[in-house]
Coordinates of C-alpha atoms in Angstrom, one line a residue:
X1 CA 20.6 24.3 -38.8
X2 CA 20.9 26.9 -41.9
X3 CA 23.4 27.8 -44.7
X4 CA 22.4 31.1 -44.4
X5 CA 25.4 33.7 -43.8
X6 CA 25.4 34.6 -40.1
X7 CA 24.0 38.1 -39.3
X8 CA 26.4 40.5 -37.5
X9 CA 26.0 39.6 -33.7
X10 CA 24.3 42.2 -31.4
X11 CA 23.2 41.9 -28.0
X12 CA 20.8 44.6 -28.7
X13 CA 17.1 42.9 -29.6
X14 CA 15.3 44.5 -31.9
X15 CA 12.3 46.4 -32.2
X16 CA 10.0 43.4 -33.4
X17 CA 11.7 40.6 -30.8
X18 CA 11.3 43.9 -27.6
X19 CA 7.3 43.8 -28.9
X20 CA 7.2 40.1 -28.9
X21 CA 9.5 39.7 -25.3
X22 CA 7.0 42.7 -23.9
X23 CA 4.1 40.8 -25.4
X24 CA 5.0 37.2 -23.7
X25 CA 5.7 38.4 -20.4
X26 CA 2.4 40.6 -19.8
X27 CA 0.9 36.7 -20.9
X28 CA 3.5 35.1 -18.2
X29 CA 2.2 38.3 -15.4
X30 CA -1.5 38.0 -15.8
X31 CA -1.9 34.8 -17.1
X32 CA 0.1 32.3 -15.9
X33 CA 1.5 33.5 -13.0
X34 CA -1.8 34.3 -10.6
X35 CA -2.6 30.4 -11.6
X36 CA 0.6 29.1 -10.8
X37 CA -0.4 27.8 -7.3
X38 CA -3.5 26.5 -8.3
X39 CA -2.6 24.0 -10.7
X40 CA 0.8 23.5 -9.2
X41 CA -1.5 21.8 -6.2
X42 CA -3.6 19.9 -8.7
X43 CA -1.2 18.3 -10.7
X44 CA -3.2 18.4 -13.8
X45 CA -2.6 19.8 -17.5
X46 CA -3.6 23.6 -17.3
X47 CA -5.7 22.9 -20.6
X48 CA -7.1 26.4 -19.7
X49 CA -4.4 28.3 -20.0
X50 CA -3.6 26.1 -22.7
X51 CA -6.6 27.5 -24.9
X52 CA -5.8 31.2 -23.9
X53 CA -2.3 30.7 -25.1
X54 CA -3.8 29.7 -28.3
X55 CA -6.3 32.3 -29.0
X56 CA -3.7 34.6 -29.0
X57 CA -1.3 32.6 -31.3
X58 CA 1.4 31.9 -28.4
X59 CA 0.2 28.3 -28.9
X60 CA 0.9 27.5 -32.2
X61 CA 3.2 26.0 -34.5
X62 CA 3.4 28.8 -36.6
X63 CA 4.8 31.7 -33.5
X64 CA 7.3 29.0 -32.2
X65 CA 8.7 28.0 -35.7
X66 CA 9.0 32.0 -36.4
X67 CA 10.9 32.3 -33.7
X68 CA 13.0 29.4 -34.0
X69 CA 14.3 30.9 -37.6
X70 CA 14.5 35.0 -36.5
X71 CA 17.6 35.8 -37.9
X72 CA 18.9 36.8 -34.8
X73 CA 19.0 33.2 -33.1
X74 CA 18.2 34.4 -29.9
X75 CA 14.2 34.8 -30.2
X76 CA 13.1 31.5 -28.6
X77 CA 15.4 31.7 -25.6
X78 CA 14.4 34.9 -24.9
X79 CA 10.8 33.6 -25.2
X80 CA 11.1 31.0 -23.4
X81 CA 12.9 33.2 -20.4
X82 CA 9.6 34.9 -20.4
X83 CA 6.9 32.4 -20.4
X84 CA 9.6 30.2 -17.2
X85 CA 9.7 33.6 -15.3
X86 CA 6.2 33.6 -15.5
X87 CA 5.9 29.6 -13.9
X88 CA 8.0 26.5 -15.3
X89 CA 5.3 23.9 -14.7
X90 CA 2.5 26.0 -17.1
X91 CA 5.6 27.1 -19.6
X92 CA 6.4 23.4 -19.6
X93 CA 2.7 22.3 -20.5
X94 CA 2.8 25.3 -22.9
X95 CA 6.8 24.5 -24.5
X96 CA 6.8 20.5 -24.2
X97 CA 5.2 20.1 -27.5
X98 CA 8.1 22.0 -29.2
X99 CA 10.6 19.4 -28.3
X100 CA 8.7 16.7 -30.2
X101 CA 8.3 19.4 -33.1
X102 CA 12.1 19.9 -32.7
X103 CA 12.8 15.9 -33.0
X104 CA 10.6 16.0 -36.7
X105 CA 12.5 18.7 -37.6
X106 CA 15.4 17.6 -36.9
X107 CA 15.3 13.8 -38.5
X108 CA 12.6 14.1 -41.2
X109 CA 12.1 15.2 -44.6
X110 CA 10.4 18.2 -45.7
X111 CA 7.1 16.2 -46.5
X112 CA 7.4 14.9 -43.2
X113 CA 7.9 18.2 -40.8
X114 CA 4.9 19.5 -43.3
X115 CA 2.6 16.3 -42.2
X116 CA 3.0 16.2 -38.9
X117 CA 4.4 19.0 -37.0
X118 CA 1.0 21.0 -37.4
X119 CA -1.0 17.7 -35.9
X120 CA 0.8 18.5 -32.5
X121 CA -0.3 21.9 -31.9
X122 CA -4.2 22.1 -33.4
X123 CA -6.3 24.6 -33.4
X124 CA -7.8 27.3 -30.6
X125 CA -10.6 25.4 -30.5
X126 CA -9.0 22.1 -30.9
X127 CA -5.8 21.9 -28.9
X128 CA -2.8 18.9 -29.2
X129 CA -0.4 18.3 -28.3
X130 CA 3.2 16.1 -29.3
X131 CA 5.6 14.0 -26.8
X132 CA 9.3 13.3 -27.3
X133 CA 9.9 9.4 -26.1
X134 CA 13.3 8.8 -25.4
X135 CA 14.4 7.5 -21.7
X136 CA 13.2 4.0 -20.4
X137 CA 13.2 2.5 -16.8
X138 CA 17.1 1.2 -17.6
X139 CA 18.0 3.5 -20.2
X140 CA 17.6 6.9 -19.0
X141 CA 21.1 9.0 -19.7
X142 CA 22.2 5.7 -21.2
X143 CA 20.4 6.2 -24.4
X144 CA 22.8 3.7 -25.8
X145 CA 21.2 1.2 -23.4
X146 CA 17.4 1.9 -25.3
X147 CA 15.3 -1.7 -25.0
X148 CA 12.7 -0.4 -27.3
X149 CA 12.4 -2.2 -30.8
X150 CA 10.9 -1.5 -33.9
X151 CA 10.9 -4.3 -36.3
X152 CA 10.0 -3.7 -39.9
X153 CA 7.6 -5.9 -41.7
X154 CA 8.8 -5.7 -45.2
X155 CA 5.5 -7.3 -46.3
X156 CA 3.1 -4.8 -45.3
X157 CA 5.3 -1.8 -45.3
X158 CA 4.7 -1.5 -41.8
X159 CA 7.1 -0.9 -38.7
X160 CA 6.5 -3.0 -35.3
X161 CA 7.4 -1.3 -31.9
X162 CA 7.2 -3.1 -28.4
X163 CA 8.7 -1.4 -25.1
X164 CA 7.8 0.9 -22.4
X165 CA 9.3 4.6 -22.5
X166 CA 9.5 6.6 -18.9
X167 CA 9.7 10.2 -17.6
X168 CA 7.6 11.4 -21.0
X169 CA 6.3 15.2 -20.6
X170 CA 2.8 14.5 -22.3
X171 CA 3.3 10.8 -22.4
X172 CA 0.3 9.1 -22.7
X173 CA -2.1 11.8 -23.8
X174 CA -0.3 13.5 -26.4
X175 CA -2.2 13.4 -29.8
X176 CA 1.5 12.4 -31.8
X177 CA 4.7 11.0 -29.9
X178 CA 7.7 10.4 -31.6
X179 CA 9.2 7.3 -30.1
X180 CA 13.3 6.9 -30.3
X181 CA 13.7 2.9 -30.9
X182 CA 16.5 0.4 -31.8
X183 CA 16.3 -1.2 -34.9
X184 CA 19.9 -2.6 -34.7
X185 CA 20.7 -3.7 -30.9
X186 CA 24.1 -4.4 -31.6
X187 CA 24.9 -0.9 -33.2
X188 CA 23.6 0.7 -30.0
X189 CA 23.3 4.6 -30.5
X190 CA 23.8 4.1 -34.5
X191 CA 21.3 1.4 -34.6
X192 CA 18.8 4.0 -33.6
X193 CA 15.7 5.6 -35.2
X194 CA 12.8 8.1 -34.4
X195 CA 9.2 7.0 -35.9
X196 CA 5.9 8.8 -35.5
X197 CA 3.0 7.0 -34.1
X198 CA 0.0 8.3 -35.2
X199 CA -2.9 10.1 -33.1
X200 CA -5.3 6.9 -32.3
X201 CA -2.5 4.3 -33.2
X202 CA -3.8 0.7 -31.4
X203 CA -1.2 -0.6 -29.0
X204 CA 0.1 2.7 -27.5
X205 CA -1.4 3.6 -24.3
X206 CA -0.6 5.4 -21.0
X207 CA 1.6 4.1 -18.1
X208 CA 2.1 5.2 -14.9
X209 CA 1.5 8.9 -14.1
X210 CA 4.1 10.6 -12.2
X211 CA 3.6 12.5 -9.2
X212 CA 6.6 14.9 -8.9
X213 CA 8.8 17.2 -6.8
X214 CA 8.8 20.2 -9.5
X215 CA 6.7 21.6 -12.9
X216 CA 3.8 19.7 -11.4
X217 CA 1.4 21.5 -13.8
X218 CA 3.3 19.7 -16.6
X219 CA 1.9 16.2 -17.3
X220 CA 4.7 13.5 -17.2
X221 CA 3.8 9.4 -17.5
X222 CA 5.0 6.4 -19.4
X223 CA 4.8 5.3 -22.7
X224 CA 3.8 1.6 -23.3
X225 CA 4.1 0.7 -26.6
X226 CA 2.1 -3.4 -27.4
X227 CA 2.8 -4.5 -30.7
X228 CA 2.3 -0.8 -32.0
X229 CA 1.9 -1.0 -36.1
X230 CA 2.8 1.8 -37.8
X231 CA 3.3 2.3 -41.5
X232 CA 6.3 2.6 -43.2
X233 CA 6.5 6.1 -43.8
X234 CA 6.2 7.5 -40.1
X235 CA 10.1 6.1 -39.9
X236 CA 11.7 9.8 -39.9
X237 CA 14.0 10.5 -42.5
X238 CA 12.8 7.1 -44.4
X239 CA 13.8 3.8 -45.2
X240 CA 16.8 4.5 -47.6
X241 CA 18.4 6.8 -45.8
X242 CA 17.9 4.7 -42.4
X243 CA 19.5 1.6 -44.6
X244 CA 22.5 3.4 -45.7
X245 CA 23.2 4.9 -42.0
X246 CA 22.7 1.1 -40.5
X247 CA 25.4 0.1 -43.6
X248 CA 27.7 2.8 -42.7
X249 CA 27.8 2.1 -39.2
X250 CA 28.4 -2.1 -39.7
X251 CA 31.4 -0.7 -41.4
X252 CA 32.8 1.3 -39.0
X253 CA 32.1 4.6 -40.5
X254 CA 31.2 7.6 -38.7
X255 CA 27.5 8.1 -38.5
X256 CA 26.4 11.9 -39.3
X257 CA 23.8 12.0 -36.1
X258 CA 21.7 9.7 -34.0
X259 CA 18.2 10.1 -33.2
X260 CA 17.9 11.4 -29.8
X261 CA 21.5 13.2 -29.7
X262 CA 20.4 15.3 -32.6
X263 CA 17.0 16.1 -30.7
X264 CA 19.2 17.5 -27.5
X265 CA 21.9 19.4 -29.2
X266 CA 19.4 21.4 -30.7
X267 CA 17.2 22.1 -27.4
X268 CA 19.5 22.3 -24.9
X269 CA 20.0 26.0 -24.9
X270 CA 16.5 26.6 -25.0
X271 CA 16.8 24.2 -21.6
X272 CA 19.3 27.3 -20.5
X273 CA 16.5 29.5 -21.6
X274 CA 13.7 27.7 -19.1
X275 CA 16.6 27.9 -16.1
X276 CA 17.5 31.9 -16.7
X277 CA 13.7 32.0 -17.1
X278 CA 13.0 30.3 -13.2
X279 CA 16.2 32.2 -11.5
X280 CA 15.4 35.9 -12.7
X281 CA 11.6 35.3 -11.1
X282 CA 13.4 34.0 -7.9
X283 CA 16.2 37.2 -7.6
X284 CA 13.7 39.2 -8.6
X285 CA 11.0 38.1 -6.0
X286 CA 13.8 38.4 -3.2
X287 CA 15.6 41.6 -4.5
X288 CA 12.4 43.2 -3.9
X289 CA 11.1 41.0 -0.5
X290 CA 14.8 42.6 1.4
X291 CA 14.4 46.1 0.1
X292 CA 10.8 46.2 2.1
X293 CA 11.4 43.8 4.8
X294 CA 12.9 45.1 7.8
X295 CA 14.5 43.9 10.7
X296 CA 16.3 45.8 13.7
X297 CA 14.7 48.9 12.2
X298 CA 16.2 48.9 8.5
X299 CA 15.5 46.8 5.3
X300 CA 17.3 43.5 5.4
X301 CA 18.9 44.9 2.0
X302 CA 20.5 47.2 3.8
X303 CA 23.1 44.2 4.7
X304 CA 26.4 43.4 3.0
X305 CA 25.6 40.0 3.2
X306 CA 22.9 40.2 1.7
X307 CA 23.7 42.3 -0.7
X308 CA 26.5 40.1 -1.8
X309 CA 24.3 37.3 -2.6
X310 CA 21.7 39.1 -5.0
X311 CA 24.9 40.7 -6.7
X312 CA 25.9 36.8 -7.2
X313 CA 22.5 36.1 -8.1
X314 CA 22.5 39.4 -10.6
X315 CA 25.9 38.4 -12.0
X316 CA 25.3 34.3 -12.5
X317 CA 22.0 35.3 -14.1
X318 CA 23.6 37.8 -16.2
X319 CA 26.3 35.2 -17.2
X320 CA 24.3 32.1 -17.7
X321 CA 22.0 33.8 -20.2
X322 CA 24.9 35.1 -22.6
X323 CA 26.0 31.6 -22.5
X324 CA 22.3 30.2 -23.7
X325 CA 22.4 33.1 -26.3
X326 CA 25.6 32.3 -27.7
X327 CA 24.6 28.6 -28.1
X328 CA 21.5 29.1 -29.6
X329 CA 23.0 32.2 -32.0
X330 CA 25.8 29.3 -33.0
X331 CA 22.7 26.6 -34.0
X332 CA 20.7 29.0 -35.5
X333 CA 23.8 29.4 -38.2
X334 CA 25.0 25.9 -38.2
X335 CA 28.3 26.9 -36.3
X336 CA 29.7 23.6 -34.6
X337 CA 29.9 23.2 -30.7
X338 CA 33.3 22.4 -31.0
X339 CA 33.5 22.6 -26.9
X340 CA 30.1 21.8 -26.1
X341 CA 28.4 25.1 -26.1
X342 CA 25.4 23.6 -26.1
X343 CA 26.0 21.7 -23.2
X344 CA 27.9 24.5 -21.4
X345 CA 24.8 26.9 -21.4
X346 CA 22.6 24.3 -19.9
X347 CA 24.9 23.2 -17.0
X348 CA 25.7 26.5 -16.3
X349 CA 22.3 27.7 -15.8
X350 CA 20.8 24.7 -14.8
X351 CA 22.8 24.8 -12.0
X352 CA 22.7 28.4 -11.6
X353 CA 19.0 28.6 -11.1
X354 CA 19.0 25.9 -8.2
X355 CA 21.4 28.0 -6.8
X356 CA 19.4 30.9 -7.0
X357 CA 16.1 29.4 -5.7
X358 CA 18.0 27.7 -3.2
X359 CA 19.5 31.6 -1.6
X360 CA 15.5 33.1 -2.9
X361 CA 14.5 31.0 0.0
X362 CA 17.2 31.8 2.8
X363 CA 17.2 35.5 2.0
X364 CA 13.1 35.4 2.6
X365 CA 14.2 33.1 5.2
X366 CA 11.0 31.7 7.5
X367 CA 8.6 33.2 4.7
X368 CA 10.4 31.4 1.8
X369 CA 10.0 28.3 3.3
X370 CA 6.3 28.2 3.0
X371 CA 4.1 27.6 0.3
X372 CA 2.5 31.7 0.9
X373 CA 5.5 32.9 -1.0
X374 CA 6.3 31.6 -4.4
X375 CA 10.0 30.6 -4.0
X376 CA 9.7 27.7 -2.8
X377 CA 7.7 26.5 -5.6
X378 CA 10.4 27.9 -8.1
X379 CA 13.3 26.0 -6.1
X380 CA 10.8 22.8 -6.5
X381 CA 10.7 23.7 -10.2
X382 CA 14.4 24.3 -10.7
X383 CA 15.3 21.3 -9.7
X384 CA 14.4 19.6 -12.8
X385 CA 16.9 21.7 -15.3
X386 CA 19.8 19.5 -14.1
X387 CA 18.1 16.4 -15.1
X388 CA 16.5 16.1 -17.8
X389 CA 18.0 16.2 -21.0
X390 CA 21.0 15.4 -19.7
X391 CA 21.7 15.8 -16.4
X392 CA 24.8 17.9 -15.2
X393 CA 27.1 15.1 -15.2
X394 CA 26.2 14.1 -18.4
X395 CA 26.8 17.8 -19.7
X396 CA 29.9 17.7 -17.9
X397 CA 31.4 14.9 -19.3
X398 CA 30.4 16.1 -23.2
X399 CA 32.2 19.3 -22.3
X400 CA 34.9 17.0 -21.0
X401 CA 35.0 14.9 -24.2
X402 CA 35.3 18.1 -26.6
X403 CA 38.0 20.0 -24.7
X404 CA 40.3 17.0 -24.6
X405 CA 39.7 15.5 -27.5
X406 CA 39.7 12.2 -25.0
X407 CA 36.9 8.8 -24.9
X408 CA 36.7 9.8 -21.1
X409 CA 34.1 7.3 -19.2

């Protein structure tokens, strides 16, 4: 991500990240939490919440891209721990712009990221937001298997895009998607490209809205994309450099990144983040729900059995979010994820924070199961860490590629 020489590593934060962890979580406790059930129920965007997150500059291109380039590399997981604590469906509504921010970043030039990443976000008073467009009825992990095209009209400078995208956190009624589109079928991954479309573009409208299992708050529909005209210079990264990737993948050469891969490597820690974020607020919950409840006359705590499981709780928590950190320390400085770091810190705590919610529920036992007590609602949430992108078998077979070296299928 940087040339810049990597700063020594410490697991102590510093004074100014402390403030700004301190400052998001009294916004995740009063804020988003005593709304959680509300608009968990009514499946709609908390714009709301939304607009209080930007008065106080938590929604805003400007705090997110600060904390993406804090020297220490850990200040947006340990932001986004705070605000998916506090409830994953808001923190998604609140984060989901960042990934389409991330996909500019990460593919276009410097005029580019300068155009468009501040047309995502707005303004207090005039709130965007962006949507990442990747997976497609038939092409979800498969992004090799991507149906939408974009054909360029060399006449009018202008780029062509026809297909429908699915699964699209702010699909639909984002002001700016970046869509992910073949331009070369035959190259499949290589023959890939990310474009802007426009706020107001003609030809892009919203699908079907999803009603889901988890982070219900967060708005999730398709894409369709009808003859969508776009001109020449939304194609991220540009024309010339696009042309000389296509040339060097006809040849056989090794492409330097693909569209969407790029995208993930870079946010799938800050996935690991969002899971450590939804498992501490389920141990948490339930470490303090046995110390008061009591049965046969003593706290439930008081149990061995029960003590076992919040220490594997305690300890999987502990371990997953020094695997998110060390990812996200290693992209911050450019370090390769020669094993799949990346990948390892979100299938580990992915999978650690359905197993969390899952024991949140048992240990609160009758109570946990109901919609009075907030666990439930956090194992709903959960869920969703080992899908998208890249679900855990997908991670596992990266990490499986990069410790043996082998094209394993």
């Amino acid at each position: 991500m940087t040339d810049e020489t990597p700063a020594s590593f410490s697991l102590e934060l510093s004074e100014d990240l402390i403030h700004i962890r301190d400052w998001v979580h009294e916004f995740a406790r009063d804020v988003m939490r005593p709304a959680a059930a509300e608009w968990d129920e009514r499946e709609e965007t908390p714009w709301p919440i939304l607009q209080e997150a930007a008065k106080i500059g938590l929604y805003s291109l400007d705090f997110f891209a600060n904390q993406m380039f804090d020297p220490s590399g850990i200040a947006i997981p340990v932001v986004y721990e705070e605000l998916y604590w506090g409830d994953p469906g808001i923190a998604l509504a609140l984060t989901g712009t960042t990934l389409a921010a991330v996909a500019v970043s990460a593919n276009g030039t410097q005029e580019q990221i300068l155009e468009w990443t501040p047309q995502m976000f707005g303004t207090p008073d005039d709130i965007k937001l962006g949507a990442f467009c990747v997976s497609e009825p038939d092409a979800g992990s498969d992004v090799g298997a991507i149906r939408t095209r974009a054909v360029y009209d060399e006449a009018k400078d202008e780029w062509v895009l026809n297909g429908t995208k699915t699964w699209i956190t702010n699909g639909g009624i984002a002001d700016v998607h970046v869509v992910v589109a073949s331009v070369d079928p035959e190259l499949g991954t290589r023959g890939q490209a990310s474009f802007v479309i426009p706020p107001g573009t003609k030809g892009l409208s919203q699908g079907q809205k999803f009603s889901k299992h988890g982070i219900r708050a967060s708005h999730t529909a398709e894409v369709i994309l009808d003859d969508v005209r776009i001109p020449g210079r939304c194609l991220l990264g540009g024309k010339e450099k696009l042309d000389q990737r296509l040339a060097r993948a006809r040849e056989g050469r090794r492409s330097k990144g693909q569209a969407a891969m790029k995208t993930f490597e870079a946010s799938r820690p800050a996935v690991g983040a969002m899971a450590v974020g939804c498992a501490r607020a389920a141990y948490e919950y339930a470490r303090d729900y046995v110390r008061q409840r009591e049965q046969f006359g003593r706290p439930i705590g008081d149990n061995q059995a029960v003590a076992f499981t919040l220490a594997d709780m305690a300890t999987r928590i502990d371990a997953a979010r020094l695997l998110v950190w060390r990812a996200s320390w290693m992209a911050r400085y450019g370090k390769e994820f020669a094993n799949a770091e990346g990948s390892m810190s979100k299938l580990y705590a992915s999978e650690t924070a359905t197993w969390v919610t899952q024991n949140a529920i048992r240990l609160l036992g009758g109570n946990g199961y109901t919609r009075d007590y907030p666990v439930e609602r956090w194992h709903r949430d959960a869920t969703i860490f080992t899908i998208f992108e890249g679900a855990s078998e997908i991670q596992r077979l990266i990490i499986g590629r990069a410790i043996t070296g082998l094209p394993l299928r």
